[in-house]
Steps between C-alpha positions, in 0.01 A plus 500: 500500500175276633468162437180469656216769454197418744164455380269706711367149630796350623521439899745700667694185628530375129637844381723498748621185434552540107695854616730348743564220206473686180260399345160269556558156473280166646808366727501862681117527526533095660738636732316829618241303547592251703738750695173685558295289616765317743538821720164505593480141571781537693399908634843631449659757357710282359893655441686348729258309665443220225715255370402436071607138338408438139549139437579442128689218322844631405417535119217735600726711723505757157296747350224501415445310841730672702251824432309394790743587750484871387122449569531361837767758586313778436219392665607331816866723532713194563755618280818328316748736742359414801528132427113397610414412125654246279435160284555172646425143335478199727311225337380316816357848554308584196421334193668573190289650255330811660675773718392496886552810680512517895431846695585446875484725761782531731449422822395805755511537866261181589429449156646214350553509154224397208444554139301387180579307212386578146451288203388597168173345425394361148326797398795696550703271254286531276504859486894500521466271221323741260816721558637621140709803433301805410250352796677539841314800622130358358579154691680735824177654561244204405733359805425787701130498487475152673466422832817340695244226559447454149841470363676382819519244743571617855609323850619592799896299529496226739750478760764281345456751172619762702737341694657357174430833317657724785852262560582567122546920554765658720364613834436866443460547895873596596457792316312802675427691161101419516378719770552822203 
């Protein structure tokens, strides 16, 4: 049973993504995206390098929102089990109406840590606004065609972001199960 059949023009990173989530849907292709493009800003292989927020307001923390943490899953491989992915809200954080999503690279031998924020830009509620049922795959890979640049605004986290960011998740450091 398939939920999703590819077209022959779909990107391997959005097939992927509408595999690992069942079917093809604009909060996953958000999420790829941004998951994506964060691990080469950042040049790791992700896994358990990264650390993955998703700011949304608590009555957002659902589906069809909540879709965009499959995205960024697949696509950066923090994952639910290993605890390096979840939803947060903190309104002194992030405004209220828009998810934010933070991708922050652990810190590494002399490296300290660093990461990006994303907001959605107003071209990319306006194309989550044209979302109907019947539509989801037509809007998923209008989404897809764009740029990051196009849909998404991108900056690197400033210090007290991270700091703030990085004292809300349980240290992962006293446990030895990242040098797999």
């Amino acid at each position: 049973m398939h939920f999703y059949v590819p077209n022959p023009s779909d990107p391997d990173w959005l097939a992927e993504a509408a595999e690992f989530h069942g079917h093809l849907g604009p909060w996953v292709t958000v999420g790829a995206m941004i998951g994506h493009d964060a691990l080469q800003r950042l040049e790791t292989p992700g896994q358990w390098e990264i650390e993955v927020i998703c700011w949304m307001p608590p009555e957002k923390q659902c589906r069809p929102f909540s879709c965009i943490l499959d995205g960024l899953q697949v696509s950066t491989g923090a994952t639910m089990g290993k605890q390096n992915i979840r939803f947060d809200f903190d309104p002194q954080l992030v405004g209220n109406e828009q998810p934010a999503v933070y991708v922050i690279r652990r810190p590494h031998g002399e490296h300290g840590s660093c990461g990006f924020v994303y907001h959605m830009k107003d071209a990319l509620t306006a194309l989550m606004a044209r979302i109907v049922p019947g539509q989801l795959e037509e809007i998923s890979r209008e989404i897809a065609d764009h740029q990051v640049k196009e849909l998404l605004a991108v900056r690197p986290l400033t210090g007290e972001e991270l700091a703030s960011a990085r004292s809300r998740i349980a240290a992962p450091d006293d446990h030895t199960h990242h040098h797999h």
